[in-house]
Coordinates of C-alpha atoms in Angstrom, one line a residue:
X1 CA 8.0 12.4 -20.1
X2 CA 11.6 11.7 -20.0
X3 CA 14.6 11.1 -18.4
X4 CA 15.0 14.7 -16.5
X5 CA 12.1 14.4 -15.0
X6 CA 13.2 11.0 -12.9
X7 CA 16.6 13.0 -12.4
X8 CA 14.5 16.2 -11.3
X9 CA 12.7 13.9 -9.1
X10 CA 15.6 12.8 -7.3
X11 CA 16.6 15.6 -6.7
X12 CA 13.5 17.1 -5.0
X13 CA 13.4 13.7 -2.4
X14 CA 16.8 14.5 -1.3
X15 CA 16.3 14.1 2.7
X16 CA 13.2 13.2 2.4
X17 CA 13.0 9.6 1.1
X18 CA 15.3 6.5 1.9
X19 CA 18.1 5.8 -0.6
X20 CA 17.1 2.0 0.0
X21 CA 19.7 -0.5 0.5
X22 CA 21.1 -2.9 -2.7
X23 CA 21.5 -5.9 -0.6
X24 CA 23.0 -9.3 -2.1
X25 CA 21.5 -12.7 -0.8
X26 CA 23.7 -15.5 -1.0
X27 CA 20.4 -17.9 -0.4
X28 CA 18.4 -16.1 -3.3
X29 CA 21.7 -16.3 -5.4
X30 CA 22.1 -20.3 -5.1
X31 CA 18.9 -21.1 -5.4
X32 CA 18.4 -18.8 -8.8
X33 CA 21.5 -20.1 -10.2
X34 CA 22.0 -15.9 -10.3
X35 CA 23.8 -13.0 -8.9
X36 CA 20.6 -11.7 -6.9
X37 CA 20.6 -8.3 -5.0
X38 CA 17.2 -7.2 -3.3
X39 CA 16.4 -3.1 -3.5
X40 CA 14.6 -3.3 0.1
X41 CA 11.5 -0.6 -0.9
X42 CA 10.0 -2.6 2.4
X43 CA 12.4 -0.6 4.0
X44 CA 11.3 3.0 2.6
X45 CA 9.4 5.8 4.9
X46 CA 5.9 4.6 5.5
X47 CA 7.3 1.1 4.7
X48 CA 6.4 1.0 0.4
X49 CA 8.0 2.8 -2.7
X50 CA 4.8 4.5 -3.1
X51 CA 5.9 8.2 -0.9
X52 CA 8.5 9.0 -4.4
X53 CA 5.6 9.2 -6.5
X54 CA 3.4 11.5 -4.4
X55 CA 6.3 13.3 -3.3
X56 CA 7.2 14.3 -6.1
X57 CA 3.7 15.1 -8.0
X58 CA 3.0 17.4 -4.8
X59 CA 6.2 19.2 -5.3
X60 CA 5.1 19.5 -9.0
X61 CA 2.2 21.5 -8.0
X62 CA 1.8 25.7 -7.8
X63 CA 1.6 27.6 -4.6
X64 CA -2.4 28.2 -5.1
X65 CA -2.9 24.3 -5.8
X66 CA -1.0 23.2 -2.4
X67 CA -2.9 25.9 -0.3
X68 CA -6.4 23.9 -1.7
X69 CA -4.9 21.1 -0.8
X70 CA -5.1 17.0 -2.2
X71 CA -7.1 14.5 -2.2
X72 CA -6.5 10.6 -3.3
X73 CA -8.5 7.2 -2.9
X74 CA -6.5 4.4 -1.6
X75 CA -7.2 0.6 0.8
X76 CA -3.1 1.0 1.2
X77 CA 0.4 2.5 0.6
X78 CA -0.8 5.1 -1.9
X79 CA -2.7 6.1 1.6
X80 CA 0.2 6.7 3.6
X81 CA 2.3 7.9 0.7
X82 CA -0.1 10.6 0.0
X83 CA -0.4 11.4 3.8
X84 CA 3.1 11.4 4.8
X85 CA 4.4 13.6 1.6
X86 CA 1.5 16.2 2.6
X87 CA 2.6 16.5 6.3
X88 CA 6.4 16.9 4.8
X89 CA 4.8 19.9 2.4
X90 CA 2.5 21.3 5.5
X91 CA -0.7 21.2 3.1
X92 CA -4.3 19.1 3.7
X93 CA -4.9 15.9 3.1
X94 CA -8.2 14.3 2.7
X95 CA -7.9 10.2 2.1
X96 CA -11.1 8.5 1.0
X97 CA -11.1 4.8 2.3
X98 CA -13.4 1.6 1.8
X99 CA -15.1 1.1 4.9
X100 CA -13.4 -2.0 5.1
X101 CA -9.6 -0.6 5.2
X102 CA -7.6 -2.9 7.6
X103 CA -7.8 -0.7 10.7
X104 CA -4.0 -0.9 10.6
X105 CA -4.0 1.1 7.9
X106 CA -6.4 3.7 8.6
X107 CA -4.8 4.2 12.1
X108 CA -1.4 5.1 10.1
X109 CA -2.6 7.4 7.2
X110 CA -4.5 9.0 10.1
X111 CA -0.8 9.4 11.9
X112 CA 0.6 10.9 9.2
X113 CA -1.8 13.6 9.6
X114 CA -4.3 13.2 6.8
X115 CA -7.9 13.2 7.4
X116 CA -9.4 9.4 6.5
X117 CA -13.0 9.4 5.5
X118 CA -14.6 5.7 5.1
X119 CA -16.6 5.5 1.9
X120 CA -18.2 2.8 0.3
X121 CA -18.2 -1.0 0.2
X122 CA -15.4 -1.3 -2.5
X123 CA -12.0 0.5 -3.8
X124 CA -14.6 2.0 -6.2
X125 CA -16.6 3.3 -4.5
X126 CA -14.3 4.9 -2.2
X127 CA -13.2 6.5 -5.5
X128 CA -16.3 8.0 -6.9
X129 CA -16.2 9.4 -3.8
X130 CA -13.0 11.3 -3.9
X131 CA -13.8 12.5 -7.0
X132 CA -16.5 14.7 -5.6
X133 CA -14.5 15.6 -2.9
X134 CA -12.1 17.1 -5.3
X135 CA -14.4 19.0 -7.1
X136 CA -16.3 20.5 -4.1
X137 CA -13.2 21.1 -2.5
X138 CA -11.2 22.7 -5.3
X139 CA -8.4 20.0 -4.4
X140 CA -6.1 18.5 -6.5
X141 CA -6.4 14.3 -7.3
X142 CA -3.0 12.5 -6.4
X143 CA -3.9 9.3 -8.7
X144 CA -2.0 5.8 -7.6
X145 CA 0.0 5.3 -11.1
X146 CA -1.6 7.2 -13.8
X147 CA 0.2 10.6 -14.1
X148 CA 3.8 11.1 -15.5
X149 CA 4.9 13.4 -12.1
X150 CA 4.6 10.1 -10.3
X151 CA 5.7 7.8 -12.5
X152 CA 9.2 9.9 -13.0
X153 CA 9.2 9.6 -8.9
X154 CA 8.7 5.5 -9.2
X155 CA 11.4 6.1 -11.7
X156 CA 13.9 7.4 -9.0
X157 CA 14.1 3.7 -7.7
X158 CA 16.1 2.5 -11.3
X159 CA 18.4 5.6 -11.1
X160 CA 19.3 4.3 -7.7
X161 CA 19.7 0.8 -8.7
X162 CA 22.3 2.2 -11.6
X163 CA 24.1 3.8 -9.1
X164 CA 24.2 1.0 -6.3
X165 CA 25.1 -1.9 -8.8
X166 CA 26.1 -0.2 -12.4
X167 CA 26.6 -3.4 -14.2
X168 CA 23.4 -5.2 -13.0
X169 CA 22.2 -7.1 -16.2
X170 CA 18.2 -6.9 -15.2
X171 CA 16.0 -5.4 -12.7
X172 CA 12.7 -7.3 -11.8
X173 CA 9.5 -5.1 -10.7
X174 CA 6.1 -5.7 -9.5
X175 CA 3.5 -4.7 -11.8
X176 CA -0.2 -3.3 -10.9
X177 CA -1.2 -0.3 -12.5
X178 CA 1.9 -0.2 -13.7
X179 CA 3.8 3.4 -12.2
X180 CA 6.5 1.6 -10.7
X181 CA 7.9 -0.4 -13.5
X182 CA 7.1 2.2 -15.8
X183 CA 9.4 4.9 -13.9
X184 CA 12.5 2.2 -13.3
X185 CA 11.9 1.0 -17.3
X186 CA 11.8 4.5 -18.6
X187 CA 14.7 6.0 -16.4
X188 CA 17.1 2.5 -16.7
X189 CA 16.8 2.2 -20.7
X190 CA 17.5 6.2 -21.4
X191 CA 20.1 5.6 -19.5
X192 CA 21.8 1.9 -20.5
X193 CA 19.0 0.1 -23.1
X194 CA 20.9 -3.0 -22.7
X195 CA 19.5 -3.8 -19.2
X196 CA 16.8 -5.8 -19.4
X197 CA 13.4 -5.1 -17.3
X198 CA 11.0 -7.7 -16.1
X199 CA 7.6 -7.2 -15.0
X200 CA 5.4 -10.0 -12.4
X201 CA 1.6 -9.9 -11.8
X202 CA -0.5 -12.5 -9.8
X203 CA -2.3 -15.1 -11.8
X204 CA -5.2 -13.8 -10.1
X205 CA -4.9 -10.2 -11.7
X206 CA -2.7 -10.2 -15.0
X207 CA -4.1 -6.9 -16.3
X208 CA -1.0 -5.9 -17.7
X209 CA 0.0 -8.6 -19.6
X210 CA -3.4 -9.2 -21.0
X211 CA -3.0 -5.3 -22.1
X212 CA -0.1 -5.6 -23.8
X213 CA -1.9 -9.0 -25.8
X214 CA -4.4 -6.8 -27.0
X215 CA -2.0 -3.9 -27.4
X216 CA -4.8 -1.6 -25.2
X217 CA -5.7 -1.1 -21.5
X218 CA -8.1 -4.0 -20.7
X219 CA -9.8 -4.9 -17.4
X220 CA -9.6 -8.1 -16.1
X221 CA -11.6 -9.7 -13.3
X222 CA -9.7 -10.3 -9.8
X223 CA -9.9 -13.2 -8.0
X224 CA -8.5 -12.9 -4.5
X225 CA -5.3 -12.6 -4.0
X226 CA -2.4 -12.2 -1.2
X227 CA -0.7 -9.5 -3.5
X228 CA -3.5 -6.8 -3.1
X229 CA -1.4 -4.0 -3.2
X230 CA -0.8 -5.2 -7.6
X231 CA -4.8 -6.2 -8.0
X232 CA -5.2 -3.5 -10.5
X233 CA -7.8 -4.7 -12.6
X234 CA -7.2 -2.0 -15.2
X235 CA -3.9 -0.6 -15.9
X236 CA -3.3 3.2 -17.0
X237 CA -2.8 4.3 -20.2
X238 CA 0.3 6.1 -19.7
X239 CA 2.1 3.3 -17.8
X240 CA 0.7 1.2 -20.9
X241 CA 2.5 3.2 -23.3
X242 CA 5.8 3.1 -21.1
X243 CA 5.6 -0.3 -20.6
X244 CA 4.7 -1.4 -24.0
X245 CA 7.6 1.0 -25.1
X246 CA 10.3 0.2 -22.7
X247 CA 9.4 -3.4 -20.5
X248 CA 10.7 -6.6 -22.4
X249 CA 8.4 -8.9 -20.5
X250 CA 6.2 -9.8 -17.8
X251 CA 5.8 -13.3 -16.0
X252 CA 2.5 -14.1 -13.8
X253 CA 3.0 -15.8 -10.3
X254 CA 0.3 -17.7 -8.3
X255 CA -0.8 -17.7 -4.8
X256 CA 1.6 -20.6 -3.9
X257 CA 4.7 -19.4 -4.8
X258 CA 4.4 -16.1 -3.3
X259 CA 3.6 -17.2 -0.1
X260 CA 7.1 -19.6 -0.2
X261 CA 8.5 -16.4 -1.2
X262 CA 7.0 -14.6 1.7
X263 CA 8.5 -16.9 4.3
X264 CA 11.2 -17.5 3.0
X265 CA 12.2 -13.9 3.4
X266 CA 10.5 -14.0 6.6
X267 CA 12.9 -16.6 7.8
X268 CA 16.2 -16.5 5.5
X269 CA 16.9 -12.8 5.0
X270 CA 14.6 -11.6 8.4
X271 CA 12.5 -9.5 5.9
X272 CA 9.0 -8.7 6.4
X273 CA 7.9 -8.0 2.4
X274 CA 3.6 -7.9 1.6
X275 CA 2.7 -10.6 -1.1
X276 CA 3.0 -7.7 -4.1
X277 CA 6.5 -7.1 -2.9
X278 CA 7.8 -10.4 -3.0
X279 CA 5.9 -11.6 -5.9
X280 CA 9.0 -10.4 -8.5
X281 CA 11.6 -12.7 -6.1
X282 CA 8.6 -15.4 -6.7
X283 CA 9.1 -15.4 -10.1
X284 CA 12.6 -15.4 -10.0
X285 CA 12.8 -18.6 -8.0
X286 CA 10.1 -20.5 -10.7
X287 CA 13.3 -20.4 -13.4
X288 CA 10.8 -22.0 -15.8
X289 CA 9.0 -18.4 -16.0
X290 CA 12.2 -16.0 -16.4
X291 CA 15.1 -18.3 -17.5
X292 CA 17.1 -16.1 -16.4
X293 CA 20.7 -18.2 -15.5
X294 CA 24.1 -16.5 -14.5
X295 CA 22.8 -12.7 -14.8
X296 CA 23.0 -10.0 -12.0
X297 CA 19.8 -9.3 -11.5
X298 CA 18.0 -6.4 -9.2
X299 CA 14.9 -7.8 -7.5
X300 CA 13.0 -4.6 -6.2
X301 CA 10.9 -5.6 -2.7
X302 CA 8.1 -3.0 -3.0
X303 CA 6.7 -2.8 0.2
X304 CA 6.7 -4.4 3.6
X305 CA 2.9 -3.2 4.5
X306 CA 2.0 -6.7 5.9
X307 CA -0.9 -6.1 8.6
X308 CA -0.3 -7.8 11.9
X309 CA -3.3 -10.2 11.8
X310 CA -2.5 -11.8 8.5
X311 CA 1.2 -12.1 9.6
X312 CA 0.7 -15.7 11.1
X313 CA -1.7 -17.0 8.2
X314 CA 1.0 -16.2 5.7
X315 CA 3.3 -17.9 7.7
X316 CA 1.0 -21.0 8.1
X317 CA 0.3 -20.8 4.3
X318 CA 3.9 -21.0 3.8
X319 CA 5.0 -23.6 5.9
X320 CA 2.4 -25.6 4.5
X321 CA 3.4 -24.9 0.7
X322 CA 7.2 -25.5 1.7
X323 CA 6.0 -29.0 3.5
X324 CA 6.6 -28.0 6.9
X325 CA 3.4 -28.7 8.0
X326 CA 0.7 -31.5 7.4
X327 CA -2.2 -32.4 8.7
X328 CA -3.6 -36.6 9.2
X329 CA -6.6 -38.2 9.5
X330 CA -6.2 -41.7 11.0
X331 CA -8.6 -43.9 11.8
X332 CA -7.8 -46.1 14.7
X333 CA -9.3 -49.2 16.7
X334 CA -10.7 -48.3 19.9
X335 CA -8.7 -50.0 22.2
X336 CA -5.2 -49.5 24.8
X337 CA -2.0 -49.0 23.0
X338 CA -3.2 -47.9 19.0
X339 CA -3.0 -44.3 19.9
X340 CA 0.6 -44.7 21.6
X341 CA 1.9 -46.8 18.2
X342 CA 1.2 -43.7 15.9
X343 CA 2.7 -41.5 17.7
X344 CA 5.9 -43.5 18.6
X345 CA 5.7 -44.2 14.8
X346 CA 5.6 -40.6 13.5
X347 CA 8.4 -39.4 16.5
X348 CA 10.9 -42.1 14.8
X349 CA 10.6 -40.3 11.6
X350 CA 11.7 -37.1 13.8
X351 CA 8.5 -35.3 13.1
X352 CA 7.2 -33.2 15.9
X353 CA 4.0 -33.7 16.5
X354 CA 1.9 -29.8 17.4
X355 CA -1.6 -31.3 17.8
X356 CA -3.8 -34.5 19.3
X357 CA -7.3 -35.0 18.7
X358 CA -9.3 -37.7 19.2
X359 CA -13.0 -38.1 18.5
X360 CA -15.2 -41.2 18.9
X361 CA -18.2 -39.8 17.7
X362 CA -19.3 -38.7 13.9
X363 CA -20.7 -39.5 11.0
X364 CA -18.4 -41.9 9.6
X365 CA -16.6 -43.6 12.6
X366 CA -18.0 -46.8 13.3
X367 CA -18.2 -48.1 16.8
X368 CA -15.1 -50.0 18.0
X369 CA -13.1 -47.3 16.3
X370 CA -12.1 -43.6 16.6
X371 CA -10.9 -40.8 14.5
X372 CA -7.5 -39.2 15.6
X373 CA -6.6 -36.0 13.6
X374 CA -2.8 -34.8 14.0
X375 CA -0.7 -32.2 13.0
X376 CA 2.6 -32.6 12.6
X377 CA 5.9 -30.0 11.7
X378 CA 8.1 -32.0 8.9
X379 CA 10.6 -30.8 7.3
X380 CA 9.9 -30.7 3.4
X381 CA 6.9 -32.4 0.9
X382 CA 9.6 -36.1 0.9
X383 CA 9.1 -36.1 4.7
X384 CA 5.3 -36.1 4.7
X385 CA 5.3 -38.6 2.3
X386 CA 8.0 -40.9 4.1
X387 CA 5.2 -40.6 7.4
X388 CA 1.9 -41.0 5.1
X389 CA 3.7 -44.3 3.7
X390 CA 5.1 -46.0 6.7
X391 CA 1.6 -45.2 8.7
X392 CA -0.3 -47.0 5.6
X393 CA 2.0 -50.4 5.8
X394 CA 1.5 -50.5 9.4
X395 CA -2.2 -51.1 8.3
X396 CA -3.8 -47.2 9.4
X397 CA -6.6 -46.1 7.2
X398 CA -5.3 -42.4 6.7
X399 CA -6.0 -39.1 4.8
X400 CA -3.4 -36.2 4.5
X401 CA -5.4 -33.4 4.6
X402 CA -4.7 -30.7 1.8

């Protein structure tokens, strides 16, 4: 694999795939102590980076190949990417799904015109099965990451970056199974080796890095994680070899930072990004993990795949990781006017209070007392500490709930 085929690619998605925007953020800028421009893939047909890759691999493919048709196992945007660059060729799709795909999903690979079968418990199983569906079919496997025609598509997204912002110093990916960063790595060194590329994985699934430690493809197990789409608990060995070859590092992010991240796209630059996606601008932000200082850097937003129902507990998550939300536990005598106090108390700190309960029953309120539990919007970590100290000297047994 090498530099034509990314160009090749490019040239085949011509009208068919978004040229995503390069967009600088002043906010991401200042608070990275960088020149940071985001490459919105959020923003790409069927809303992920994944539809160059299986674009491109089905166009790879004979006349006799496309007429069988394709088959691929995918939870998520490999899904849709498959589906949507099948509808675009005219040729059938057949998506295996775990039967516990968010229905979201399901309902728009379906849309795109593919046929979804549900199949096992687990990605794995789902898998196996579309495996056997390929062989009794005569169809040909579009795999997620592992296979150099979708790679070179991935690769398509660093071309565009060169073109959009030719002096950027370093381009920041997410890294699963690894096609992505392998495509922008490969295409953006053959090109200009001085650039530097950066690779991020969750804390909960660092696969790749633990790869390149051992200098082999390893699995590792997942814990669970808000970045699903870059849980890859084993990378492929020809992304390994590109990465090893062409990546000069990769950082690990935890749960915490990416949902900060998450909102504050949400609410800063009015983007919706999914937890893989904004995992790279997560790692950014922690300067401790790149120290990167001063640089022009490309921060590529991989997808925006977010389903609707885990929209508000990301932004719950992240309001409480930024300190804009807290919850108390007060215990309170039982008498006229000790409710009234706290809450004049915790309005003069301008905290708005969302939340009032009182109990006067449980196992560890004592009679002559009750238990009021509050929660309160602040506006950073400092604030909730300012209300947790002043409600202690005015003599309230409290607990800030974590």
């Amino acid at each position: 694999m090498n530099l034509d085929d990314v160009v090749i690619a490019r040239e085949r998605m011509k009208g068919i795939v978004h040229m995503t925007p390069l967009d600088f953020s002043q906010t991401f800028s200042s608070l990275s102590g960088n020149e940071v421009y985001l490459k919105l893939e959020n923003l790409q047909k069927t809303g992920s980076f994944k539809v160059r890759g299986s674009y491109n691999k089905l166009n790879s493919l004979s006349e006799d190949e496309l007429k069988k048709g394709v088959v691929a196992a995918s939870a998520g945007n490999h899904a849709q990417g498959v589906a949507y660059s099948s509808k675009m060729l005219g040729i059938p799709c057949t998506i295996v799904m775990p039967k516990g795909a968010p229905l979201s999903k399901v309902l728009a690979t379906r849309r795109y015109g593919a046929e979804v079968i549900l199949e096992g418990a687990v990605f794995d199983e789902a898998l196996s099965h579309a495996q056997q569906l390929k062989d009794q079919m005569g169809a040909t496997f579009i795999h997620a990451f592992d296979d150099h025609a979708v790679i070179a598509g991935q690769g398509t997204v660093g071309l565009e970056i060169l073109e959009q912002l030719p002096d950027v110093d370093a381009i920041i990916c997410p890294v699963g199974g690894g096609g992505l960063i392998a495509g922008v790595a490969l295409a953006v060194k053959k090109k200009k080796p001085d650039i530097k590329v950066y690779g991020v994985q969750t804390l909960a699934c660092p696969s790749m890095k633990h790869s390149l430690e051992q200098n082999q493809p390893v699995a590792v197990q997942a814990a669970p994680t808000m970045a699903d789409g870059i849980a890859v608990q084993k990378p492929g060995q020809e992304t390994f070899k590109i990465i090893r070859d062409y990546v000069d590092d990769l950082f690990c992010v935890d749960e915490m930072e990416i949902a900060r991240t998450m909102l504050m796209l949400l609410e800063r630059n009015k983007l919706l990004v999914e937890g893989s996606g904004a995992s790279p601008l997560a790692a950014l932000l922690n300067n401790e993990k790149t120290n990167l200082k001063n640089k022009k850097i490309a921060v590529v937003l991989s997808g925006g795949n977010v389903d609707v129902n885990f929209i508000s507990r990301i932004i719950e998550r992240g309001l409480v990781e930024s300190g804009r939300y807290a919850q108390f536990t007060l215990t309170l005598k039982d008498k006229s006017g000790e409710l009234q106090k706290v809450l004049s108390y915790i309005t003069e700190l301008e905290a708005n209070i969302q939340t009032v309960n009182l109990h006067r029953m449980g196992k560890h309120i004592y009679p002559g007392y009750v238990q009021l539990e509050l929660s309160v919007e602040t506006k950073n970590q400092e604030h909730i500490e300012q209300l947790y100290n002043l409600l202690q000297i005015k003599g309230f047994h409290i607990k800030l709930e974590e």
